[in-house]
mmCIF file of C-alpha atoms in Angstrom:
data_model
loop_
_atom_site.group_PDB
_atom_site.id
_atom_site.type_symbol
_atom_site.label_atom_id
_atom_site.label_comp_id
_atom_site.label_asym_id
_atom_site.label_seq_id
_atom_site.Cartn_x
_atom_site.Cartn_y
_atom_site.Cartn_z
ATOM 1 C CA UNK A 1 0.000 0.000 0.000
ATOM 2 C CA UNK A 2 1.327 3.477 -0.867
ATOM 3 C CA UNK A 3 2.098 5.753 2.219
ATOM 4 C CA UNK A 4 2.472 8.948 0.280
ATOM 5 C CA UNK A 5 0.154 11.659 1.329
ATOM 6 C CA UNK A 6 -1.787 12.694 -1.621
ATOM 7 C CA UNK A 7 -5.090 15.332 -1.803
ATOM 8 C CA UNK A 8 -8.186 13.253 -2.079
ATOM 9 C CA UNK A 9 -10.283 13.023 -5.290
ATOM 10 C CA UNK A 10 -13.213 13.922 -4.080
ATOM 11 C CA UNK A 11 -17.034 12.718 -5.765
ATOM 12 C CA UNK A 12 -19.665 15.033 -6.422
ATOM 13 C CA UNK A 13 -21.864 14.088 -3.023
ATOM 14 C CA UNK A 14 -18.459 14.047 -0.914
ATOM 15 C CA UNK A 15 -18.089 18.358 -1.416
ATOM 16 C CA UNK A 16 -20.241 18.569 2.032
ATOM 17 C CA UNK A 17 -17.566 16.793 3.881
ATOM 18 C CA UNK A 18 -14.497 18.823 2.157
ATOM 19 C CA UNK A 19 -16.101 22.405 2.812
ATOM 20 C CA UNK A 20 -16.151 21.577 6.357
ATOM 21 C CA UNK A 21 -12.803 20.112 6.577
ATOM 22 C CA UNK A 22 -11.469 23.069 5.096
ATOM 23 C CA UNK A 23 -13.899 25.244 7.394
ATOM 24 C CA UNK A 24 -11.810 23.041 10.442
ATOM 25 C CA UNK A 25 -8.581 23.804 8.768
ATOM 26 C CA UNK A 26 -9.336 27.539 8.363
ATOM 27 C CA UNK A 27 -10.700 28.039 12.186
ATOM 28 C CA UNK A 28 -7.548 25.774 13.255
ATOM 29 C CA UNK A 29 -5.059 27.928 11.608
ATOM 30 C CA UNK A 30 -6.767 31.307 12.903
ATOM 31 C CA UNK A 31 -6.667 30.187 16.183
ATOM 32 C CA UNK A 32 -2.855 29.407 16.454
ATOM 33 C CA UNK A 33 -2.475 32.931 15.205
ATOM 34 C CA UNK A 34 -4.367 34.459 17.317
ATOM 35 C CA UNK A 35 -3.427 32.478 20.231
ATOM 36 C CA UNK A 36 -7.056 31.443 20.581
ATOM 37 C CA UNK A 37 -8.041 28.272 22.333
ATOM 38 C CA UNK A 38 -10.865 26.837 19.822
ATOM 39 C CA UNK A 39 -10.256 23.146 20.847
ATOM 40 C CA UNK A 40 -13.644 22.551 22.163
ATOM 41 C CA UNK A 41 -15.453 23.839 18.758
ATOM 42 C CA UNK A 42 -13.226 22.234 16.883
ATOM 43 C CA UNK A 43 -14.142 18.515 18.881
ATOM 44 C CA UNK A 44 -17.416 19.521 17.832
ATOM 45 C CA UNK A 45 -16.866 20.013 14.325
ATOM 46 C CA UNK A 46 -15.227 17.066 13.901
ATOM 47 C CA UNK A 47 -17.641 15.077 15.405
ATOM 48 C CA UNK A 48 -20.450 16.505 12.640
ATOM 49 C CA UNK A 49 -18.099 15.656 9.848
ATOM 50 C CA UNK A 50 -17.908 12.165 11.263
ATOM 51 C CA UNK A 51 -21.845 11.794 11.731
ATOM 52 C CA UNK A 52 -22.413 14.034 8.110
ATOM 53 C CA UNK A 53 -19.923 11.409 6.295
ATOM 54 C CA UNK A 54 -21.356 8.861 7.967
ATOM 55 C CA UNK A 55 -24.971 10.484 6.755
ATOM 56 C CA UNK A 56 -23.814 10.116 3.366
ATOM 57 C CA UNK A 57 -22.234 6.547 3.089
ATOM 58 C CA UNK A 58 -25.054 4.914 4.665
ATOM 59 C CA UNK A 59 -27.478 6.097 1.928
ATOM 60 C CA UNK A 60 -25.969 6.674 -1.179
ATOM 61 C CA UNK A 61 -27.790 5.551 -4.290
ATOM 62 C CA UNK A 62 -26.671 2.913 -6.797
ATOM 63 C CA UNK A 63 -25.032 5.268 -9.057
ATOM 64 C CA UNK A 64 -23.188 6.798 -6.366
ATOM 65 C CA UNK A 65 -21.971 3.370 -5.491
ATOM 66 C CA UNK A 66 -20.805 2.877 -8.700
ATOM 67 C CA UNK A 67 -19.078 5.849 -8.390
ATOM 68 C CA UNK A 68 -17.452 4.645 -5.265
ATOM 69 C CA UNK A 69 -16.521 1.370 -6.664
ATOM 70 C CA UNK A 70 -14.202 3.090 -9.715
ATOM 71 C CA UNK A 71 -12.702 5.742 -7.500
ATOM 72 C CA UNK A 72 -8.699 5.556 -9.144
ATOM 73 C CA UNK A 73 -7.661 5.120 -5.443
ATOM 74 C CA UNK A 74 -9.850 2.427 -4.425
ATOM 75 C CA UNK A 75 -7.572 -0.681 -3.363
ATOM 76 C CA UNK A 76 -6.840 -3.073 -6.375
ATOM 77 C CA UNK A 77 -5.377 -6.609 -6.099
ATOM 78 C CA UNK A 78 -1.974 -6.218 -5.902
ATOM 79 C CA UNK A 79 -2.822 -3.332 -3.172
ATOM 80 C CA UNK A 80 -4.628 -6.149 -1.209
ATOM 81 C CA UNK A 81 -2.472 -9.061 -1.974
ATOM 82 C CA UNK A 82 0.611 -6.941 -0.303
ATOM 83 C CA UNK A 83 -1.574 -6.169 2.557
ATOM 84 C CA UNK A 84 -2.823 -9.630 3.790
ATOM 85 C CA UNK A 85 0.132 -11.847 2.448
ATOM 86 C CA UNK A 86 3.360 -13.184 4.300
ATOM 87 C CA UNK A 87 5.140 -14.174 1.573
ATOM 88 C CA UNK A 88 4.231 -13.234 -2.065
ATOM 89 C CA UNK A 89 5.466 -14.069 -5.669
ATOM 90 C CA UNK A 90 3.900 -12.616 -8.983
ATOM 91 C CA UNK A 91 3.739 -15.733 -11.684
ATOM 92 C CA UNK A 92 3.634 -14.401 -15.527
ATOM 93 C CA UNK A 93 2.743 -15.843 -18.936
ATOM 94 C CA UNK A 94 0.100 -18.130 -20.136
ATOM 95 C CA UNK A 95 2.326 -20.387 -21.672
ATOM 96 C CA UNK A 96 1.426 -19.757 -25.099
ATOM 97 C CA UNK A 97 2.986 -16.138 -25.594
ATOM 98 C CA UNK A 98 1.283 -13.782 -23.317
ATOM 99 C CA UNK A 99 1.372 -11.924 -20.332
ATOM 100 C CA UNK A 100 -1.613 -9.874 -19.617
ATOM 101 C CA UNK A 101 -0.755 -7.304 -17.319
ATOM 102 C CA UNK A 102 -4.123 -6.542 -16.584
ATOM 103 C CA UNK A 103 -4.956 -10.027 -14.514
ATOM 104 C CA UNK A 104 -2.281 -10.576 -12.228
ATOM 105 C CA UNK A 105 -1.511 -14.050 -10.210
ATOM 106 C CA UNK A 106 0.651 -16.143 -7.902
ATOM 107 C CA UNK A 107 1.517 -18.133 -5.019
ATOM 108 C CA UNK A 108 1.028 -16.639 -1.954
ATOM 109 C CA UNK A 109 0.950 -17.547 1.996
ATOM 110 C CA UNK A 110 -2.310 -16.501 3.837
ATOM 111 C CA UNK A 111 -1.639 -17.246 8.025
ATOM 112 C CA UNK A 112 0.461 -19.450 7.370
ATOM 113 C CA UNK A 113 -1.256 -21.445 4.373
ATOM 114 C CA UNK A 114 0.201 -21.769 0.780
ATOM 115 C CA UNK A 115 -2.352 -19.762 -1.424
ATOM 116 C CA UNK A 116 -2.704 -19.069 -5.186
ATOM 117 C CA UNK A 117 -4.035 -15.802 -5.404
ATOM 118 C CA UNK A 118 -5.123 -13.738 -8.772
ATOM 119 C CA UNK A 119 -7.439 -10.630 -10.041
ATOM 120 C CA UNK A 120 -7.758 -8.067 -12.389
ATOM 121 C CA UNK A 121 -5.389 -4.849 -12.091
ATOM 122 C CA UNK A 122 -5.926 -1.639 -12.715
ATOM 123 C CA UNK A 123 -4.334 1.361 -13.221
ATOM 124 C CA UNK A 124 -3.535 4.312 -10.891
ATOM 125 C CA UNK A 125 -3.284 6.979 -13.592
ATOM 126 C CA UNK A 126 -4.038 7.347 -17.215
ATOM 127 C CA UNK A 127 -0.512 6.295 -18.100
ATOM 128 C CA UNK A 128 -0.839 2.883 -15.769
ATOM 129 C CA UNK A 129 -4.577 2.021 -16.594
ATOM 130 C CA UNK A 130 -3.549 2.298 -20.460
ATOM 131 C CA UNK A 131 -0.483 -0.131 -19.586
ATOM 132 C CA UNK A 132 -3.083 -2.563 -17.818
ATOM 133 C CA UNK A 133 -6.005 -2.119 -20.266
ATOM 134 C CA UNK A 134 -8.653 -0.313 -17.343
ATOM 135 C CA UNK A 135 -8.076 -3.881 -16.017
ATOM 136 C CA UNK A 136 -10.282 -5.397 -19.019
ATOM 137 C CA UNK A 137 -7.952 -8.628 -19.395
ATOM 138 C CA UNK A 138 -7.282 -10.476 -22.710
ATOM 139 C CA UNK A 139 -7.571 -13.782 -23.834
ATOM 140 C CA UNK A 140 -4.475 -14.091 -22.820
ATOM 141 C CA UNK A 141 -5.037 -13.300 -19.057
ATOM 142 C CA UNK A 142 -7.975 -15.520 -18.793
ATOM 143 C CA UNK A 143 -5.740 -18.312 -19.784
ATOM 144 C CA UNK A 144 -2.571 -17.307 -17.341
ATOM 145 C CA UNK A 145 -5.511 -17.421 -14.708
ATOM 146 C CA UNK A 146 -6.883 -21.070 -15.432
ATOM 147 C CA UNK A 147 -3.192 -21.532 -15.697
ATOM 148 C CA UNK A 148 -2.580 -20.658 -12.071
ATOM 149 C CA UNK A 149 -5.614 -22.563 -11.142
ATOM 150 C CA UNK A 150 -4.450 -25.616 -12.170
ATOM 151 C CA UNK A 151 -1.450 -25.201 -10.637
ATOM 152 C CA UNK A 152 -3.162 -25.077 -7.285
ATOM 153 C CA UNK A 153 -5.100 -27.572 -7.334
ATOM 154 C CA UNK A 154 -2.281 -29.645 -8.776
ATOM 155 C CA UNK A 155 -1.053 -29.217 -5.530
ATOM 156 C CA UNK A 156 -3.631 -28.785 -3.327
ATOM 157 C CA UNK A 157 -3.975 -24.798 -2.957
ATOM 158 C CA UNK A 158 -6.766 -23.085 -2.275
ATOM 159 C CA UNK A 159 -7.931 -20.344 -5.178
ATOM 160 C CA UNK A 160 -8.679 -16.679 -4.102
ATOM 161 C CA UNK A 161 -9.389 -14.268 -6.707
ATOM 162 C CA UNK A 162 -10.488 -10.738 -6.705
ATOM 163 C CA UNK A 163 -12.707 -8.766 -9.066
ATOM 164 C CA UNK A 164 -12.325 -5.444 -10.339
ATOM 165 C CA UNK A 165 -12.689 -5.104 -13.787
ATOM 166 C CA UNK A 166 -15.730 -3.005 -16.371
ATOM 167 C CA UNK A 167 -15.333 -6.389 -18.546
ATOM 168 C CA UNK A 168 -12.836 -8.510 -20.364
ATOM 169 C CA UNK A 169 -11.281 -6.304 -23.173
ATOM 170 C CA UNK A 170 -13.809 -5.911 -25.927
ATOM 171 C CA UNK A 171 -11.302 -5.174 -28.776
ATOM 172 C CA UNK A 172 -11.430 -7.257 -32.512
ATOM 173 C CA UNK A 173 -7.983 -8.313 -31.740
ATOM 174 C CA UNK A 174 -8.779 -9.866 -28.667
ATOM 175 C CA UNK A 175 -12.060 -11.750 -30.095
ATOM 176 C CA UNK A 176 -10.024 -13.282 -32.824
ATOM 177 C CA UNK A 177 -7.825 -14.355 -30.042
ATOM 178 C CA UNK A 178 -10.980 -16.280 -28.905
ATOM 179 C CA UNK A 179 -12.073 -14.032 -26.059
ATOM 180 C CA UNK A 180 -15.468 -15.833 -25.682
ATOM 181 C CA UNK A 181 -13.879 -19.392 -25.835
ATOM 182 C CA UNK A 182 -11.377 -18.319 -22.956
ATOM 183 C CA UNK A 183 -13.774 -17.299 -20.465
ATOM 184 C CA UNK A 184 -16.004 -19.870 -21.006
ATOM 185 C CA UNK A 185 -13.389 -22.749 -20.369
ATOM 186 C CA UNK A 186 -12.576 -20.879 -17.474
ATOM 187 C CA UNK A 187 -16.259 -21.266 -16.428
ATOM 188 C CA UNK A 188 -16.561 -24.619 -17.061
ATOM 189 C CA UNK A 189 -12.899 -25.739 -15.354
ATOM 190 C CA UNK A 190 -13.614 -23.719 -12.169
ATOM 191 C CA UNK A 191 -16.562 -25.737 -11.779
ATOM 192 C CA UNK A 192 -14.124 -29.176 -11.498
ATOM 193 C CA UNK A 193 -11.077 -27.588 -9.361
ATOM 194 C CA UNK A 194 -11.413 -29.710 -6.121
ATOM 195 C CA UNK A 195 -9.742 -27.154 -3.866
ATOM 196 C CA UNK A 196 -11.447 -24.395 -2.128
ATOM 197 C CA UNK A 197 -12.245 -21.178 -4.330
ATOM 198 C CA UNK A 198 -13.130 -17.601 -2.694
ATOM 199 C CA UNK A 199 -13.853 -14.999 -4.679
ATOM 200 C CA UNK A 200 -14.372 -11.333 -4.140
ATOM 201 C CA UNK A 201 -15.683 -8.269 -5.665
ATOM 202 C CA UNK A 202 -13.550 -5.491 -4.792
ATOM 203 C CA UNK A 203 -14.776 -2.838 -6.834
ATOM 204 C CA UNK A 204 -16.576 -3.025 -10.035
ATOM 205 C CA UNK A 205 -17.193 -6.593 -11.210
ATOM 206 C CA UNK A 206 -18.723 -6.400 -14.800
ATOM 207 C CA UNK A 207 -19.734 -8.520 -17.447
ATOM 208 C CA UNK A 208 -18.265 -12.371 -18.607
ATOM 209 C CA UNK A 209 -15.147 -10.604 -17.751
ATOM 210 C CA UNK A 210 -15.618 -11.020 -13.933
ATOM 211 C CA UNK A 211 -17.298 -14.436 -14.611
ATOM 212 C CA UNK A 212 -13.757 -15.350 -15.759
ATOM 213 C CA UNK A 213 -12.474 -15.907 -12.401
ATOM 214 C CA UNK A 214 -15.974 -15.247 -10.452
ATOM 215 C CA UNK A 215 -17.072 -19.324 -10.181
ATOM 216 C CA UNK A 216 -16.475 -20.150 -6.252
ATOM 217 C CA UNK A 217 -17.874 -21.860 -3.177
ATOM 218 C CA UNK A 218 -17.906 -18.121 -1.940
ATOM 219 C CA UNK A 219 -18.896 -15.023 -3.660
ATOM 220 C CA UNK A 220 -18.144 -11.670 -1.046
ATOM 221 C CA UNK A 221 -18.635 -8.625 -2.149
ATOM 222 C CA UNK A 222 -16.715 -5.232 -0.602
ATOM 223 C CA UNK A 223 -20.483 -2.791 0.582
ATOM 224 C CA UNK A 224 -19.662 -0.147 -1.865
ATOM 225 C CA UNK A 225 -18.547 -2.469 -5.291
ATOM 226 C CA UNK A 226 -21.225 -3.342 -7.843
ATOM 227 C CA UNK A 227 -21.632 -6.603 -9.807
ATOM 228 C CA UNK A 228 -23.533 -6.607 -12.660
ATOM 229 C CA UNK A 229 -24.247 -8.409 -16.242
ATOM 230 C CA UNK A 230 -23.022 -4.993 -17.865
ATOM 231 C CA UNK A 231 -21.957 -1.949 -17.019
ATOM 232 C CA UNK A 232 -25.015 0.892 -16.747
ATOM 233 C CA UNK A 233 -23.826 2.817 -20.234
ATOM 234 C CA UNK A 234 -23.774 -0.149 -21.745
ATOM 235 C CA UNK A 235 -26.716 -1.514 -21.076
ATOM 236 C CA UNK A 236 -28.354 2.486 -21.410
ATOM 237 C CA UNK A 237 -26.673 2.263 -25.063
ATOM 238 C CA UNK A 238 -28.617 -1.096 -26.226
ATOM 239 C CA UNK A 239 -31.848 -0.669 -24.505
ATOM 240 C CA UNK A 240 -32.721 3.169 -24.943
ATOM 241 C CA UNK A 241 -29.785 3.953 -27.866
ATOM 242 C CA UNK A 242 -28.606 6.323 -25.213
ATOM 243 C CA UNK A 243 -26.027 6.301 -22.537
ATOM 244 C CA UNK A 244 -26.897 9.560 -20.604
ATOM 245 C CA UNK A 245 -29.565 7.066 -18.765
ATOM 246 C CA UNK A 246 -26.747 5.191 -17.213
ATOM 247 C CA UNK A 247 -28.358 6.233 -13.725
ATOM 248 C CA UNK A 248 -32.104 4.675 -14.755
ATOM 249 C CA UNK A 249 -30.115 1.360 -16.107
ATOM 250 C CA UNK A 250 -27.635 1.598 -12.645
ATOM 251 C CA UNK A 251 -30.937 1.202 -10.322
ATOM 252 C CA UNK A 252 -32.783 -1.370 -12.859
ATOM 253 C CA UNK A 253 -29.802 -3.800 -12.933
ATOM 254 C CA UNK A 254 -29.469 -4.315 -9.099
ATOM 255 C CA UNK A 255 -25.885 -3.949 -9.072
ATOM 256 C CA UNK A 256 -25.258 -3.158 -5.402
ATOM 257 C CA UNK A 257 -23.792 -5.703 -2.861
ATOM 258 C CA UNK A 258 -27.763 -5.014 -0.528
ATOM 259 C CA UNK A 259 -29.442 -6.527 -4.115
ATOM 260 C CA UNK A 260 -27.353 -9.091 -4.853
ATOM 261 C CA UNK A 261 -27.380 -10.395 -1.497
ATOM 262 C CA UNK A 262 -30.818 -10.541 -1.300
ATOM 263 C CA UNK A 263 -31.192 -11.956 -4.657
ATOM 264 C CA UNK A 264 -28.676 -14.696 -2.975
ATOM 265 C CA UNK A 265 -26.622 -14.026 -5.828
ATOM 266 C CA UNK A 266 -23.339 -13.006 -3.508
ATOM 267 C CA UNK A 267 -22.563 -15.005 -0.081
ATOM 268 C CA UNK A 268 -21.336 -12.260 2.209
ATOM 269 C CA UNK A 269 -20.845 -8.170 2.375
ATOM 270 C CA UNK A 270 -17.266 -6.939 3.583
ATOM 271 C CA UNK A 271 -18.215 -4.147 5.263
ATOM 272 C CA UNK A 272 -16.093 -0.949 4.347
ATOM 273 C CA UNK A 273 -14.204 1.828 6.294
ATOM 274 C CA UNK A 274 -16.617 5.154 6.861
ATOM 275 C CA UNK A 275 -15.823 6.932 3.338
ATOM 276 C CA UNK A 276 -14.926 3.726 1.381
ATOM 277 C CA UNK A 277 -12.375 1.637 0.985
ATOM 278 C CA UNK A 278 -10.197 4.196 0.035
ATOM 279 C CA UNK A 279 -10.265 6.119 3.303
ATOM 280 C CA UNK A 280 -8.214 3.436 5.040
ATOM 281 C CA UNK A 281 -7.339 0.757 2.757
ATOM 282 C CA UNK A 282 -5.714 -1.226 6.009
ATOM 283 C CA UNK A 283 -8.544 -1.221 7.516
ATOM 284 C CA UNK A 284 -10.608 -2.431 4.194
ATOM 285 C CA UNK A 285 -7.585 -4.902 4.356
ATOM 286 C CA UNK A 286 -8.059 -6.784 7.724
ATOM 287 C CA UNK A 287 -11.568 -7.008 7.154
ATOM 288 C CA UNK A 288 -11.153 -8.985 3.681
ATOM 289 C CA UNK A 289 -8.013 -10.817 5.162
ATOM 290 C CA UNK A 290 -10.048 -12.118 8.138
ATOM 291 C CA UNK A 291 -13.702 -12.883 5.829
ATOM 292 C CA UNK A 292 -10.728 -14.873 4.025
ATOM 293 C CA UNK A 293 -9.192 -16.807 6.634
ATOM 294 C CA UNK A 294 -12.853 -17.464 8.408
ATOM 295 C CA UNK A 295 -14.643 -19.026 4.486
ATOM 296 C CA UNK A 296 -11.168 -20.575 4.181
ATOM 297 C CA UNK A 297 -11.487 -22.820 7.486
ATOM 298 C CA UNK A 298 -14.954 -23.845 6.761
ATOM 299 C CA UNK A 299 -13.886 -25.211 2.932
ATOM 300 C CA UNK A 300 -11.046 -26.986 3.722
ATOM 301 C CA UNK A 301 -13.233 -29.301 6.511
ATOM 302 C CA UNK A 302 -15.030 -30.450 3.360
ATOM 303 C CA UNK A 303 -14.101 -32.934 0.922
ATOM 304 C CA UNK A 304 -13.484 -32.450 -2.532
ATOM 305 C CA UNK A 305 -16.581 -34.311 -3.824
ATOM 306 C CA UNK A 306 -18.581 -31.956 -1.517
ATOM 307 C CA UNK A 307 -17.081 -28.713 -2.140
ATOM 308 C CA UNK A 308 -18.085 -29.364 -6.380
ATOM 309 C CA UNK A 309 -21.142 -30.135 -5.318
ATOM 310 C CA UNK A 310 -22.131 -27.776 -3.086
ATOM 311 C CA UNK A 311 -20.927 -25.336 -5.950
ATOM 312 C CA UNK A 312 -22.965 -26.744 -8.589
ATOM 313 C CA UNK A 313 -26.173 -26.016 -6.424
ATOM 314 C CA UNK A 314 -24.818 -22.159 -5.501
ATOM 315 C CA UNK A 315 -25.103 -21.291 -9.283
ATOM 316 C CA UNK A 316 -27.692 -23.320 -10.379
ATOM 317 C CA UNK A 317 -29.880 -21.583 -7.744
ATOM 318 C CA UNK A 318 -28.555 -18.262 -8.836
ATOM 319 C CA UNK A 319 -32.088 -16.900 -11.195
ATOM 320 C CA UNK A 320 -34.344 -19.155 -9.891
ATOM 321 C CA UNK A 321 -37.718 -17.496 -9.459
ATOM 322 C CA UNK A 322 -41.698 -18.575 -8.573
ATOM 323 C CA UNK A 323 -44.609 -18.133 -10.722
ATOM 324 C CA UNK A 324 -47.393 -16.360 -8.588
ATOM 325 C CA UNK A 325 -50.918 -17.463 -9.933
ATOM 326 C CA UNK A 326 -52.985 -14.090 -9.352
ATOM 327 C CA UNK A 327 -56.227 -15.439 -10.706
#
């Protein structure tokens, strides 16, 4: 995790919260050259920054979460990875030429266990996200991932992967590359891996490109990331020609981790720092670290056999509905 103290990038519902920090700073700064003692007001405008930000996480809307979920300083994988890990090494190359940079993998030690961990990666800045595709991985990362897969269950590691990507990279060079074909084998081989699998959205999970690595016996979900079969502008584009009504598509799809865990579509919410994940990305980073470490000592008591079946039933639950005879 970086260290260096940067300015915050703030959203559009977040300018309360910076007027009156700068209100604070302004009142602080008088009062030291005054010689004033202001400590009492200032307690008390602290606290009603706390409660206001507080105010304004606990009800933000869907497109606000989405907003939330792509902030550039949101944790990514290799953020988390160095967090929770004792020992980490970054495995490249799919074996047959390529080395997607934007879905990173390796072996890893979790308290004490031998892990294979792997996720998408974005950027930090324009430069970086260009370098790592906006973490939309290539045929080519989908099959370093299933290559890393096999390697742990080859010897008996469990899988964790994190989400974080708008889709897989929807360019003509990467369908001739047989985009389609590589997620879909992924799909179908995570489905026969006999060690445990944990896998969790930690920002914006979108499309067949999060499927990629998204088949588990556990599905979290960080409170403010979104999962969802598209992203909003897409799906605004192809039903109403017209991507301005992004926010109308955002609350129709039922992206947020509230829906989806009441659609039983996602196993568990992480909850998330006051502000978001990237407020205090240590914190965000014990929480996931210990949801890890709790899933992971319920999977390993099961056997093999039970674990792929017990993951069979998860997703073929997942769209199940009732017909309601209202005659």
């Amino acid at each position: 995790m970086a260290t260096t103290e940067r300015k915050p990038l703030l959203l559009d519902f977040e300018k309360p919260l910076a007027e009156l920090a700068n209100r604070i700073e302004q009142i602080r700064q008088l009062a030291e050259e005054n010689g004033v003692d202001v400590s009492s007001q200032i307690r008390q405008l602290e606290t009603r920054a706390m409660q206001l930000r507080e105010e304004i996480f606990s009800s933000l809307t869907p497109t606000q979460r989405l907003q939330v979920a792509r902030h550039p300083r949101r944790p990514s994988t290799l953020d988390y990875i160095q967090a929770i890990t004792d020992e980490w090494m970054e495995l490249h190359g799919d074996r047959g030429g390529s080395d997607d940079p934007a879905l990173v993998g390796g072996v890893a030690r979790l308290g004490g266990q031998p892990v294979v961990m792997l996720g998408h990666q974005k950027g930090r800045d324009t430069k970086d996200n260009i370098a790592r595709n906006f973490g939309m991985a290539s045929p080519g990362g989908y099959r370093k991932a299933m290559r890393l897969m096999e390697h742990a269950n080859k010897f008996s590691m469990p899988i964790i992967t994190f989400i974080d990507t708008p889709g897989a990279l929807p360019t003509v060079v990467a369908e001739q590359g047989g985009q389609g074909e590589a997620i879909a084998y992924n799909l179908r081989e995570m489905f026969r891996l006999e060690v445990p699998i944990i896998c969790t959205v930690i920002g914006e999970g979108g499309s067949g490109g999060a499927l990629g690595i998204g088949v588990g016996d556990r599905l979290m979900m960080f409170e403010h990331s979104v999962y969802t079969v598209a992203t909003p502008e897409a799906c605004a584009a192809i039903l109403w020609k017209d991507s301005s009504k992004a926010p109308q598509a955002t609350l129709a799809l039922k992206i947020t981790s509230n829906d989806l865990k009441n659609l039983g579509i996602i196993d568990q919410i992480l909850t998330e720092p006051v502000g978001g994940a990237h407020s205090d990305p240590l914190q965000a980073a014990q929480t996931l670290k210990q949801a890890l470490l709790d899933n992971l000592e319920e999977l390993v008591r099961l056997t093999p056999q039970q674990r792929r079946q017990l993951r069979y039933e998860k997703f073929r639950a997942i769209g199940s509905f009732q017909e309601l005879d209202v005659s």
